[in-house]
Every structure is written in structure tokens, then in C-alpha cells.
Coordinates of C-alpha atoms in Angstrom, one line a residue:
Chain A
M1 CA 84.2 20.3 16.9
I2 CA 82.7 16.6 17.1
R3 CA 85.2 14.0 16.0
K4 CA 84.3 10.8 17.5
V5 CA 80.8 9.8 18.3
L6 CA 79.2 7.1 20.7
V7 CA 76.3 5.3 19.4
A8 CA 74.2 4.4 22.4
N9 CA 72.2 1.7 20.8
R10 CA 72.2 -1.6 19.0
G11 CA 70.8 -3.3 15.9
E12 CA 69.8 -1.3 12.8
N13 CA 70.0 1.9 14.8
A14 CA 73.7 1.6 15.2
L15 CA 74.0 0.7 11.5
H16 CA 76.9 3.2 11.1
A17 CA 78.6 1.5 13.9
R18 CA 79.1 -1.8 11.9
S19 CA 82.2 -0.1 10.5
A20 CA 83.1 1.7 14.0
N21 CA 86.8 1.8 14.9
Q22 CA 86.0 0.8 18.4
R23 CA 83.1 -0.9 20.2
Q24 CA 82.5 -0.5 24.0
R25 CA 80.8 -3.5 25.7
I26 CA 78.3 -2.0 28.3
E27 CA 76.1 -3.7 30.9
S28 CA 72.9 -1.9 30.0
Y29 CA 71.8 0.6 27.4
L30 CA 69.6 2.1 30.1
D31 CA 72.2 3.2 32.5
A32 CA 73.1 6.7 31.6
E33 CA 76.1 7.3 33.6
E34 CA 77.5 4.1 32.5
I35 CA 77.1 5.2 28.8
V36 CA 78.9 8.5 29.6
R37 CA 81.7 6.6 31.4
A38 CA 82.0 4.6 28.0
A39 CA 82.0 7.7 26.0
T40 CA 84.8 9.0 28.2
A41 CA 86.8 5.9 28.3
T42 CA 86.8 5.7 24.6
G43 CA 87.5 9.3 24.0
A44 CA 84.3 10.1 22.2
D45 CA 83.3 13.7 22.5
A46 CA 79.7 13.3 21.4
I47 CA 76.9 10.6 22.0
H48 CA 74.2 9.8 19.6
P49 CA 71.2 8.2 21.4
G50 CA 69.4 6.6 18.3
Y51 CA 65.8 6.1 19.3
G52 CA 64.2 4.2 21.9
F53 CA 66.3 3.2 25.0
L54 CA 67.3 6.4 26.5
S55 CA 66.7 8.7 23.6
E56 CA 63.7 10.4 25.2
R57 CA 64.7 10.3 28.8
T58 CA 66.3 13.4 30.5
T59 CA 68.8 11.2 32.3
L60 CA 71.3 10.8 29.5
S61 CA 71.1 14.4 28.2
A62 CA 71.7 15.6 31.8
A63 CA 74.5 13.4 32.3
C64 CA 76.1 14.6 29.2
E65 CA 75.4 18.2 29.9
R66 CA 77.3 17.4 33.4
S67 CA 80.4 15.8 31.9
G68 CA 81.0 18.3 28.9
I69 CA 80.2 15.5 26.3
V70 CA 77.9 16.6 23.3
F71 CA 74.5 15.2 23.3
I72 CA 73.2 14.9 19.9
G73 CA 69.6 16.1 20.4
P74 CA 67.8 18.7 22.0
S75 CA 68.2 20.3 25.4
T76 CA 67.3 18.3 28.7
E77 CA 64.5 21.2 29.1
T78 CA 63.1 20.4 25.9
I79 CA 63.1 16.7 26.2
R80 CA 61.4 17.4 29.6
T81 CA 58.6 19.6 28.3
M82 CA 57.8 17.4 25.6
G83 CA 57.7 14.3 27.4
D84 CA 54.9 15.9 29.7
K85 CA 51.7 15.5 27.6
L86 CA 49.9 18.3 29.7
E87 CA 52.8 20.7 29.9
S88 CA 53.5 20.1 26.0
K89 CA 49.9 20.6 25.0
A90 CA 49.6 23.6 27.0
Q91 CA 52.7 25.0 25.2
M92 CA 51.5 24.0 21.9
R93 CA 47.9 25.8 22.5
N94 CA 49.9 29.2 23.6
A95 CA 52.0 28.8 20.3
G96 CA 48.7 28.5 18.0
V97 CA 49.1 24.8 17.1
P98 CA 45.8 23.0 17.1
I99 CA 45.2 20.5 20.0
T100 CA 42.5 18.0 20.7
P101 CA 39.8 19.2 23.3
M102 CA 40.9 17.9 26.7
W103 CA 39.7 17.9 30.2
Q104 CA 40.8 16.8 33.7
S105 CA 37.0 15.7 34.7
D106 CA 33.8 14.4 32.9
P107 CA 33.1 17.1 30.0
G108 CA 29.5 16.1 29.7
R109 CA 27.8 13.5 27.6
H110 CA 27.8 15.4 24.3
E111 CA 31.5 15.1 24.1
Y112 CA 31.7 11.3 24.2
P113 CA 33.4 9.0 23.2
L114 CA 36.6 10.1 25.2
L115 CA 40.0 8.7 25.4
I116 CA 41.8 8.6 28.7
K117 CA 45.7 9.1 28.4
A118 CA 48.7 8.9 30.4
V119 CA 50.6 12.0 31.3
G120 CA 53.8 10.2 31.5
G121 CA 54.0 8.2 28.3
G122 CA 52.3 6.6 25.3
G123 CA 52.5 3.3 23.4
G124 CA 48.9 2.4 24.4
K125 CA 49.7 2.1 28.0
G126 CA 47.4 3.9 30.5
M127 CA 44.9 4.5 27.5
R128 CA 41.2 3.7 27.6
L129 CA 38.5 4.4 25.2
V130 CA 35.2 5.5 27.1
E131 CA 32.0 5.4 25.2
D132 CA 29.4 5.8 28.2
P133 CA 29.8 8.3 31.0
K134 CA 28.9 5.8 33.7
N135 CA 32.2 3.8 32.8
L136 CA 34.4 6.8 33.2
Q137 CA 35.6 6.7 36.7
A138 CA 36.3 2.9 36.5
A139 CA 38.3 3.4 33.4
M140 CA 40.3 6.4 34.9
A141 CA 41.1 4.4 37.9
S142 CA 42.4 1.5 35.9
A143 CA 44.2 3.8 33.5
S144 CA 45.9 5.5 36.5
R145 CA 47.2 2.2 37.9
E146 CA 48.5 1.2 34.5
A147 CA 50.2 4.3 34.0
A148 CA 52.0 4.2 37.4
S149 CA 53.4 0.9 36.9
A150 CA 54.5 1.8 33.2
F151 CA 55.7 5.3 33.7
G152 CA 56.0 5.9 37.5
D153 CA 53.5 8.6 37.0
D154 CA 49.8 8.0 37.7
R155 CA 48.4 11.2 36.1
V156 CA 46.0 10.9 33.4
F157 CA 43.8 13.2 31.5
I158 CA 40.8 13.1 29.2
E159 CA 40.7 14.0 25.6
K160 CA 38.1 14.1 22.9
Y161 CA 38.4 10.7 20.8
I162 CA 38.9 11.5 17.1
Q163 CA 37.4 8.7 14.9
N164 CA 39.6 6.9 12.5
P165 CA 42.1 9.5 12.0
R166 CA 45.3 9.3 10.0
H167 CA 48.6 9.5 11.5
I168 CA 50.7 12.3 9.9
E169 CA 53.8 13.5 11.1
F170 CA 56.3 16.1 10.2
Q171 CA 60.0 15.9 10.4
I172 CA 61.6 19.1 11.5
L173 CA 65.1 20.5 11.9
G174 CA 66.1 23.2 14.3
D175 CA 69.6 24.7 15.0
A176 CA 71.2 26.5 17.9
H177 CA 70.4 29.8 16.1
G178 CA 66.7 29.9 16.1
N179 CA 66.3 28.4 12.5
V180 CA 63.7 25.8 12.1
V181 CA 62.5 24.2 9.0
H182 CA 60.1 21.2 8.3
V183 CA 61.2 18.4 5.7
F184 CA 57.7 17.4 5.0
E185 CA 55.3 14.8 6.2
R186 CA 55.3 11.0 6.8
E187 CA 52.0 9.1 6.9
C188 CA 52.2 6.2 9.5
S189 CA 48.5 5.2 9.6
I190 CA 49.1 1.4 9.3
Q191 CA 49.7 0.5 13.0
R192 CA 49.1 -2.6 15.2
R193 CA 49.4 -2.3 19.0
H194 CA 49.7 1.5 18.7
Q195 CA 52.9 0.8 16.9
K196 CA 53.7 1.7 13.4
V197 CA 54.1 -1.0 10.7
I198 CA 54.3 0.9 7.2
E199 CA 55.3 4.6 6.6
E200 CA 55.3 6.6 3.5
S201 CA 55.9 10.2 2.2
P202 CA 54.1 12.0 0.7
S203 CA 50.9 11.1 2.4
V204 CA 47.8 10.5 -0.2
A205 CA 45.7 12.7 2.0
M206 CA 47.8 16.0 1.4
T207 CA 47.0 19.0 -0.6
P208 CA 49.5 21.7 -1.1
E209 CA 47.5 24.0 1.2
L210 CA 47.0 21.2 4.1
R211 CA 50.8 20.7 3.7
T212 CA 51.5 24.2 4.3
A213 CA 49.2 24.6 7.3
M214 CA 50.5 21.5 9.0
G215 CA 54.1 22.3 8.2
D216 CA 53.8 25.9 9.6
A217 CA 52.0 24.5 12.6
A218 CA 55.1 21.8 13.1
V219 CA 57.5 24.7 12.9
R220 CA 55.7 26.7 15.3
A221 CA 55.7 23.8 17.7
A222 CA 59.3 23.3 17.5
A223 CA 60.2 27.0 17.9
A224 CA 57.9 27.5 20.7
V225 CA 60.4 25.2 22.6
G226 CA 63.5 26.3 21.0
Y227 CA 64.2 22.9 19.4
R228 CA 67.6 22.0 18.5
G229 CA 68.4 19.0 16.4
A230 CA 66.2 16.7 14.4
G231 CA 62.7 16.0 15.7
T232 CA 59.0 15.1 14.8
V233 CA 55.8 16.8 15.5
E234 CA 52.9 14.0 15.3
F235 CA 49.5 15.0 14.3
I236 CA 46.2 13.3 13.7
L237 CA 44.1 14.3 10.7
D238 CA 40.3 13.5 10.8
S239 CA 38.1 13.0 7.9
K240 CA 37.1 16.6 7.7
Q241 CA 40.9 17.4 7.0
D242 CA 41.2 19.1 10.6
F243 CA 44.4 18.2 12.3
Y244 CA 45.4 18.1 16.0
F245 CA 48.9 18.0 17.6
L246 CA 49.6 14.5 19.2
E247 CA 52.9 14.6 20.6
M248 CA 56.5 15.7 19.6
N249 CA 59.5 13.0 19.4
T250 CA 62.6 14.7 20.6
R251 CA 64.8 12.1 18.6
L252 CA 65.3 10.7 15.3
Q253 CA 62.7 8.1 14.4
V254 CA 62.6 4.6 13.1
E255 CA 60.8 5.8 10.0
H256 CA 63.4 8.6 9.2
P257 CA 64.6 7.0 6.2
V258 CA 61.4 7.7 4.3
T259 CA 62.1 11.4 4.6
E260 CA 65.8 10.7 3.4
M261 CA 64.8 8.9 0.4
V262 CA 62.3 11.9 -0.8
T263 CA 64.4 14.7 0.1
G264 CA 67.9 13.3 -0.4
L265 CA 69.1 14.5 3.0
D266 CA 71.2 12.6 5.5
L267 CA 69.2 13.3 8.8
V268 CA 72.1 12.0 11.0
R269 CA 74.5 14.2 9.1
E270 CA 72.1 17.3 9.9
Q271 CA 71.9 16.2 13.5
I272 CA 75.7 16.3 13.8
E273 CA 76.0 19.5 12.1
I274 CA 73.4 21.1 14.4
A275 CA 75.2 19.5 17.6
N276 CA 78.4 21.2 16.4
G277 CA 76.8 24.5 16.6
N278 CA 76.5 25.1 12.9
A279 CA 73.6 26.9 11.4
L280 CA 71.1 25.0 9.1
Q281 CA 72.2 25.4 5.5
L282 CA 68.7 24.5 4.3
R283 CA 66.0 27.0 3.8
Q284 CA 62.3 26.0 3.6
S285 CA 62.0 27.2 0.1
D286 CA 65.0 25.1 -1.2
L287 CA 63.4 21.6 0.1
R288 CA 61.7 19.4 -2.2
Q289 CA 59.8 16.1 -2.2
T290 CA 60.7 13.9 -4.9
G291 CA 59.0 10.9 -5.7
H292 CA 57.5 8.5 -3.3
A293 CA 59.1 6.3 -0.5
I294 CA 57.5 3.4 1.5
E295 CA 59.0 2.0 4.8
C296 CA 58.0 -1.7 5.9
R297 CA 59.1 -2.6 9.5
I298 CA 60.1 -6.4 9.3
Y299 CA 59.1 -7.7 12.9
A300 CA 59.8 -11.0 14.6
E301 CA 56.3 -11.7 15.2
V302 CA 53.3 -13.8 14.0
P303 CA 50.5 -11.7 12.6
E304 CA 48.0 -14.4 12.5
E305 CA 48.5 -15.1 16.3
K306 CA 47.6 -11.5 17.4
F307 CA 51.1 -10.4 16.6
R308 CA 52.8 -12.3 19.1
P309 CA 56.7 -11.8 19.5
A310 CA 58.6 -14.6 18.0
T311 CA 62.2 -15.6 18.9
G312 CA 64.7 -17.8 17.1
R313 CA 68.2 -17.9 15.3
V314 CA 68.7 -16.6 11.9
A315 CA 69.6 -19.4 9.7
V316 CA 69.2 -17.5 6.2
Y317 CA 69.5 -13.8 5.9
R318 CA 69.3 -12.5 2.1
P319 CA 68.1 -8.8 1.9
P320 CA 66.9 -7.5 -1.3
S321 CA 68.9 -4.9 -3.4
G322 CA 68.6 -3.0 -6.4
P323 CA 67.8 0.6 -7.4
G324 CA 65.4 2.5 -4.9
V325 CA 65.9 -0.1 -2.2
R326 CA 67.3 0.4 0.9
V327 CA 67.6 -1.9 4.1
D328 CA 68.7 -1.0 7.4
S329 CA 69.2 -4.0 9.6
G330 CA 71.4 -5.1 12.5
I331 CA 70.9 -8.7 11.9
D332 CA 72.7 -11.5 10.1
R333 CA 73.0 -15.2 9.7
G334 CA 73.5 -16.7 13.0
S335 CA 71.8 -13.7 14.9
E336 CA 69.9 -14.8 18.0
I337 CA 66.6 -12.9 18.3
G338 CA 65.9 -12.9 22.0
I339 CA 63.2 -11.7 24.3
H340 CA 64.9 -8.8 25.9
F341 CA 64.7 -6.3 23.0
D342 CA 62.0 -5.1 20.6
P343 CA 61.1 -7.2 17.7
L344 CA 62.4 -5.1 14.8
L345 CA 64.7 -7.2 12.7
A346 CA 64.7 -4.8 9.7
K347 CA 63.4 -1.8 8.0
L348 CA 62.9 -2.1 4.2
I349 CA 62.7 1.4 2.5
V350 CA 61.9 1.8 -1.3
H351 CA 61.8 4.9 -3.5
A352 CA 60.2 5.4 -6.9
P353 CA 58.7 8.1 -8.8
S354 CA 55.1 7.5 -8.0
R355 CA 53.1 5.7 -5.3
T356 CA 52.0 3.1 -7.6
A357 CA 55.7 2.4 -8.9
A358 CA 56.7 2.4 -4.9
I359 CA 54.2 -0.1 -4.3
E360 CA 55.3 -2.3 -7.0
R361 CA 58.9 -2.0 -5.9
M362 CA 57.9 -2.8 -2.4
Q363 CA 56.1 -5.8 -3.5
R364 CA 59.1 -7.3 -5.5
A365 CA 61.6 -6.2 -2.6
L366 CA 59.5 -8.1 0.1
S367 CA 59.4 -11.1 -2.2
E368 CA 63.1 -11.0 -2.6
F369 CA 63.8 -10.7 1.2
V370 CA 64.8 -14.0 2.8
I371 CA 64.8 -14.5 6.5
L372 CA 64.5 -18.1 7.8
G373 CA 64.9 -19.4 11.4
V374 CA 62.7 -16.8 13.2
R375 CA 59.0 -15.9 12.1
H376 CA 58.2 -12.8 10.8
N377 CA 55.8 -10.5 9.2
I378 CA 56.9 -10.4 5.6
E379 CA 54.1 -12.3 3.9
F380 CA 51.7 -10.2 6.2
L381 CA 53.3 -7.0 4.7
K382 CA 53.0 -8.2 1.1
R383 CA 49.2 -8.8 1.9
V384 CA 48.8 -5.4 3.1
I385 CA 50.9 -3.5 0.3
S386 CA 49.0 -5.5 -2.3
S387 CA 45.6 -5.0 -1.0
E388 CA 42.9 -2.9 -2.7
P389 CA 42.3 -0.4 0.2
F390 CA 46.1 0.2 0.5
A391 CA 46.6 1.0 -3.3
A392 CA 43.4 3.4 -2.8
G393 CA 45.2 5.1 -0.1
Q394 CA 42.2 4.5 2.2
L395 CA 44.2 4.6 5.4
D396 CA 43.6 5.3 8.9
T397 CA 45.0 4.0 12.3
H398 CA 42.3 1.3 12.6
F399 CA 43.2 -0.1 9.0
L400 CA 44.3 -3.5 10.4
E401 CA 41.5 -4.0 12.8
R402 CA 39.2 -3.3 10.1
H403 CA 40.8 -5.3 7.5
T404 CA 41.1 -8.5 9.4
E405 CA 41.2 -10.5 6.2
L406 CA 44.8 -9.5 5.6
L407 CA 45.8 -11.2 9.0
N408 CA 45.6 -14.7 7.7
P409 CA 47.2 -16.0 4.4
A410 CA 45.0 -17.5 1.8
E411 CA 45.1 -21.3 1.8
T412 CA 47.5 -22.4 -0.9
E413 CA 48.7 -25.8 -2.0
L414 CA 52.3 -26.3 -1.5
P415 CA 54.3 -26.4 -4.8
P416 CA 55.9 -30.0 -5.3
V417 CA 59.4 -28.4 -5.2
V418 CA 58.8 -26.8 -1.8
L419 CA 57.6 -30.3 -0.5
V420 CA 60.9 -31.6 -1.8
A421 CA 62.9 -28.9 -0.2
A422 CA 61.0 -29.5 3.1
S423 CA 62.0 -33.1 3.0
L424 CA 65.6 -32.1 2.2
A425 CA 65.6 -29.6 5.2
A426 CA 64.2 -32.2 7.5
S427 CA 67.2 -34.7 6.7
P428 CA 70.5 -33.8 8.2
H429 CA 72.9 -32.3 5.4
R430 CA 76.2 -34.0 6.4
N431 CA 74.7 -37.7 5.9
A432 CA 73.3 -37.1 2.6
P433 CA 75.9 -38.7 0.4
F434 CA 73.7 -38.9 -2.7
N435 CA 73.7 -35.2 -3.1
D436 CA 77.6 -35.5 -3.8
V437 CA 76.7 -37.8 -6.8
W438 CA 74.8 -34.8 -8.2
T439 CA 76.9 -31.9 -7.2
T440 CA 79.8 -33.6 -8.8
G441 CA 77.5 -35.0 -11.6
P442 CA 76.7 -33.6 -15.1
W443 CA 74.5 -30.8 -13.8
R444 CA 77.1 -29.3 -11.8
N445 CA 78.2 -26.9 -14.4
T446 CA 74.9 -25.9 -15.9
Chain B
V1 CA 57.3 -37.4 -3.9
T2 CA 57.7 -35.8 -7.7
P3 CA 60.7 -37.0 -9.3
H4 CA 63.5 -34.5 -9.0
R5 CA 67.4 -34.0 -8.9
V6 CA 69.1 -32.0 -6.5
L7 CA 71.7 -30.0 -8.2
E8 CA 73.5 -28.4 -5.5
R9 CA 72.8 -28.6 -1.6
T10 CA 74.1 -26.6 1.4
E11 CA 72.8 -26.5 5.0
N12 CA 70.0 -24.1 4.1
S13 CA 69.8 -23.9 0.3
A14 CA 69.4 -26.1 -2.6
R15 CA 68.8 -26.0 -6.4
I16 CA 66.5 -28.6 -7.5
E17 CA 65.5 -29.6 -11.0
I18 CA 61.8 -30.8 -11.4
E19 CA 59.8 -31.2 -14.3
G20 CA 62.4 -29.6 -16.6
E21 CA 62.7 -26.4 -14.5
I22 CA 65.6 -25.5 -12.1
H23 CA 64.6 -23.9 -8.7
Q24 CA 66.7 -22.0 -6.1
L25 CA 65.4 -22.7 -2.7
Y26 CA 66.2 -21.8 0.9
F27 CA 65.0 -23.5 3.9
A28 CA 65.5 -23.8 7.8
R29 CA 63.8 -25.5 10.7
E30 CA 61.7 -23.4 12.8
G31 CA 60.7 -25.5 15.9
S32 CA 58.6 -28.5 14.7
A33 CA 58.2 -26.8 11.4
V34 CA 60.3 -26.4 8.2
V35 CA 60.1 -22.8 6.4
V36 CA 60.9 -22.9 2.8
W37 CA 61.8 -19.7 0.5
H38 CA 60.9 -20.5 -3.2
N39 CA 60.2 -17.8 -5.8
G40 CA 59.3 -14.9 -3.7
T41 CA 57.1 -16.6 -1.0
T42 CA 57.9 -18.3 2.5
Y43 CA 56.1 -21.4 2.9
R44 CA 55.7 -22.9 6.3
V45 CA 55.4 -26.7 6.3
E46 CA 54.3 -28.2 9.5
G47 CA 55.8 -31.5 10.9
A48 CA 53.8 -34.4 12.1
K49 CA 52.3 -32.2 14.9
Q50 CA 49.1 -30.5 14.0
G51 CA 50.1 -27.1 12.6
G52 CA 48.7 -23.8 11.4
G53 CA 46.4 -23.0 14.1
P54 CA 47.1 -20.7 17.2
Q55 CA 49.6 -21.9 19.4
H56 CA 48.2 -20.4 22.6
P57 CA 47.7 -23.4 24.7
V58 CA 44.2 -23.8 25.8
N59 CA 44.2 -23.6 29.6
S60 CA 40.8 -25.0 30.4
T61 CA 42.5 -27.9 32.3
G62 CA 43.9 -25.5 34.7
E63 CA 47.3 -25.5 33.5
I64 CA 48.6 -22.2 32.6
R65 CA 51.6 -22.4 30.0
A66 CA 53.7 -19.5 28.5
P67 CA 52.3 -19.0 24.9
M68 CA 55.8 -17.4 24.0
P69 CA 59.3 -17.3 25.3
G70 CA 59.6 -14.4 27.8
K71 CA 60.2 -13.3 31.4
V72 CA 57.9 -13.4 34.1
L73 CA 57.1 -9.9 35.0
H74 CA 54.5 -10.3 37.6
L75 CA 52.7 -13.0 39.4
N76 CA 49.1 -12.1 40.6
V77 CA 48.7 -15.4 42.6
A78 CA 50.5 -17.5 45.0
V79 CA 49.7 -21.0 46.1
D80 CA 46.3 -21.5 47.6
S81 CA 44.9 -18.3 45.9
V82 CA 41.7 -18.7 44.7
V83 CA 40.8 -17.5 41.3
A84 CA 37.8 -17.0 39.0
E85 CA 37.9 -17.8 35.4
R86 CA 39.3 -14.9 33.3
D87 CA 41.3 -13.4 36.2
T88 CA 44.8 -12.3 35.2
V89 CA 47.1 -14.8 36.8
V90 CA 50.7 -13.8 35.3
I91 CA 51.9 -11.0 33.4
L92 CA 54.8 -12.0 30.8
E93 CA 57.0 -9.6 29.2
S94 CA 58.6 -10.5 25.9
M95 CA 60.4 -8.1 23.3
K96 CA 59.2 -4.9 25.3
M97 CA 55.5 -6.1 25.2
E98 CA 53.4 -7.4 28.0
T99 CA 50.9 -10.2 27.7
S100 CA 48.4 -10.9 30.4
L101 CA 47.8 -14.7 31.2
H102 CA 44.1 -15.6 32.3
A103 CA 42.8 -18.4 34.4
G104 CA 41.0 -20.8 32.2
K105 CA 38.6 -22.0 34.9
S106 CA 38.0 -21.0 38.5
G107 CA 39.6 -22.9 41.4
R108 CA 42.4 -22.9 43.9
V109 CA 46.0 -22.4 43.0
C110 CA 47.9 -25.6 43.7
R111 CA 51.3 -25.1 42.2
V112 CA 53.3 -22.0 41.1
L113 CA 56.3 -23.0 39.2
V114 CA 58.0 -19.9 38.4
E115 CA 59.0 -16.7 40.0
P116 CA 59.1 -13.0 38.8
G117 CA 62.2 -12.2 36.8
Q118 CA 62.3 -15.9 35.6
V119 CA 63.0 -16.5 31.9
V120 CA 60.6 -19.2 30.5
E121 CA 60.2 -21.2 27.2
M122 CA 57.2 -21.2 25.2
G123 CA 54.8 -24.0 26.4
E124 CA 56.4 -23.9 29.7
L125 CA 54.0 -24.8 32.6
L126 CA 53.8 -21.7 34.9
I127 CA 50.8 -22.4 37.2
V128 CA 48.3 -25.1 37.9
I129 CA 44.8 -24.5 39.1
E130 CA 42.9 -27.3 40.7

């Protein structure tokens, strides 16, 4: 029975830790042995890895297995298999899950364009698009060097390049008793630098038949590796509605709240129940998607300058609220946004009866979100969410590259009151005695 | 400046009455700029310095500066290295993202002011090419 959980993470990831009874200071979130020692020292009987950091490395799950602490996630063997792109694809093919055609060497001119990928990891590292056979060898060599430095594994392979696909993923839950269900799809086609920016559920591309086919494939994928816990099977979907297995993430994902909003499930609770050895109480036929949910990732970055990361100190933090609005964030007024962690400041999730209503609610929530002191992408997200192609659901993973008009704000004149506020901000607050006249004056109580 | 009354003021917010309407505003300094949130929009008001445009320093002078705060991950050159225009000279890491900095002109590296692992500020001079 799990009574005390160590959350080995930070920021909005460790949201539940805000009210934690105990906090343990550690030197590094990447040192598995140290995290296990921290768990032992605080008397925790389980570790939740969150996402990022060690969640998809076998070192933490293996260290837990050695010291008798429950790792809230799949087995070390499952993490290892799914972390190896070649091995996972072979397993998926055997399980009858569609995969993109792949090769170890030049498949011939008629298969171009091709995509070179690293065996050891993703995120765009070790990835190259090759359109001309004469560039293949050089591209493989350079991808291999990049993969070696990023993942310590120089192996690369060649895949058919799918033009302008949608990114559709299925949330799955598997228990230790062989039960697996899927909890529907999320569409995460709005990406920059191969990282997701906006996610939603349901996907506008989905028909009931396609959902059944993809959901069944996701369940087969998880069952093939004896998956235990919450995981995500990622697919790409082409314009002909053919789908291909991309990879499986053996952890909870950043965008999991989207699924929680449309299903009413608490996925972290499900993870803990599964880790406790309990059988899933959910049957596929009981699960329903209700309404529409959208998540926007609020990043500390400058979209108009190639999304470069931004740093600073948060001077004002006022999150939006209201029905159907959820904010997961680990920051507050005074937080220092430094260079050492990724630039996710907060996740803003909305839920409404329809996609149109969810878009309107997101526009309102983004407008009410005030973060000052560090540059961020809120105005950019408003432009994307309010754009015609987004409303039309014409999404694919190159959306932002195609719609470059969304990167830059329209030239607008500053309202006079903004100029007044700007001059106030530029003058120090303390030696502005005339303000006191007004704050104690007749306007004070209006 | 338009006639106005400041009804309330804290370090980062104010209520301002202007042309008969009362507005709630939040503001802060971000480097040389002031940012102001008003009625659902965040405005960026640049100071005296020319703003708005990309802040990536042009390095055709031979000076390579950090376009963002970060950590020097890798140096591809040392003093006396000869580089061609567009060669990658430094790799910076910031917020788990790598950025390659390129030589703006060809020439000989005459100064290297940083070492791998060093944390640098935005605009800090890293390398000089003669």
C-alpha cells in the first residue's frame, strides 16, 4: 500500500507537492541514486517521476526496483524497449500496429523524400530530411554525429517521410493484471522546434471508425509490451487518413490534463492505483469523451525571434480562472526563470461543450492571464487560437512554419492609458508622493 | 501625455482614470522595455533604445556575442583558429535548447573570452575574429 510518494520533479509537474508535508532538497533531478536516497530518508514508499528528467530513463526505475521502492510507471524492461526506436518498431510490427516503412540503407529513388532518425532519442536531434539521394550519405553521417553527442548512441535509421501529417496520440492505461484501455486521442499538431505548443481533444480529424481503429492499435501496442501504468502511443496521421506508430511515451505527458478534462478521470490517481497493484476499474465501454478541451503551453520565449528562450524574474503573476479553466503552474510572483530548466511557465487548459466554445473560452483565459517580468508567448498563442485556419481545424505539424504571419504581432498604436502606465512604471514607486494625494483623495472610495 | 488621474498605485499596478473611464493596469520592467497589461493585451513599450527588431546581435564586425543568456556548451575554436564565414564557432545551451553561433566573417580568432561550462549574459562578448 502506497502511503507516501516522493515527486521527483519541479515546476507545474510537482503541483501536488505545493501542499506537500515534507520537501527534500536534492543536488540534481538527474541523479537516480540520490533521488532514491531522498525517498528512503523521508520514508516515502513510492516515487512519481513526472515527465522529463528521469521519467523515461531506466536508471531511476532500476534503482527503485533494487531498493524496494515502488516506481510509479512501467517496468524497466518496458521503458528500455520503448526507448529504442528500432526495437519498439519491430515489436509494434509484430503486434499488428502500422509503422512507417523503414530501412537501414538507401531504399531507392522512388521512396524519397526520406527522414533520418536517431535510434536513441527524439526532439529533432539526429533528424534530417533528405530529398535527393546524393545527399543521403552526408546527412546520415552528420545525423549520426549529432545523435552520438545528444544520446550517447550514434545509431540512425531511415524512414519514409510522411508529408504534412497530423500528430495524434492516444492515452492508454494498463494494469499489472493484463487489462489495457485507451482514454481517447489528443491532437498535438501545433508544434515549434518539434515541441508541442497547443493540444486538444477530441481531434477534428477523427471519425468514430478511425478512433476505434487507432484506439485498438494503441491498446495492442501497450499490451504487446505488457504495459503497466499511464502511457501514450503517438501516431502520425496522413491526409489519406492512414496512420503510423511514431513512438510510445512511457510516462504521464505534459498535455495529460486535456484528457482529464474530457473524461473526468484523474490520471495521476489511476497511476497510483495501478502501482499499488489494483486492477483497473474502467472498462473501455464505460469511457466517454465529453465536450472539448484545449491546452496552451505558456513558454518563456520570444516567438517573433525564432522562439528563443527568455529569462527574467516574474514581477506580476495573475492566472485566469472561472468555469472550465484550469491552470497548472509552478511559478509565482518573484520566481526566477533561469537558463537551466525548460521554458514551460504554465499550462492553461480550458473545457467547454464544443470546440468553438472552447476556442472562445481559451481566448478569454489567455487575455486574462497576466505574466510580466519575463517574455512569453501568450500574445502569440492568442493569434494562433484566433486564426482562421485553426478555427477550420486545418492542422498539421508544419502549421506554424506555413502560417508565418502568426509569428509577428500586427502593428498597433499604444492606447494613451498604456503610455501613462509605461511612464509610471519607468518612475520609481517610492518617491512618487503625488500618488498619495490621489490614493487618499476623493477617488479613493469610488 | 493625455490628462489623467492615478487613483491607486502599487509597485506593479495602477488604476488610472482617463477621459472619464477607469482602467486597471499591470506593468513591469523587462530589461530596457516596459511591459503593460491592459484590458486583455500585453503591450511592450521599448525605452530610448531602438526596440522591436530582432535582438540577435549582428556579428559582421567579428564580435560574437551571446544572443540570449545561457551556458557555453562547446567551443569549436581557440585563439589563432582560422574560420570561414558561417562556420559554427560556439554552441550555447539555454533552457535545454542548443543554439549554434556562427562566424559573421572569415578570419583569425584573436580573443576567446569564455570557456565551456561558463554561464553568460545576453549580449556578452564571447569571441573576437580579426
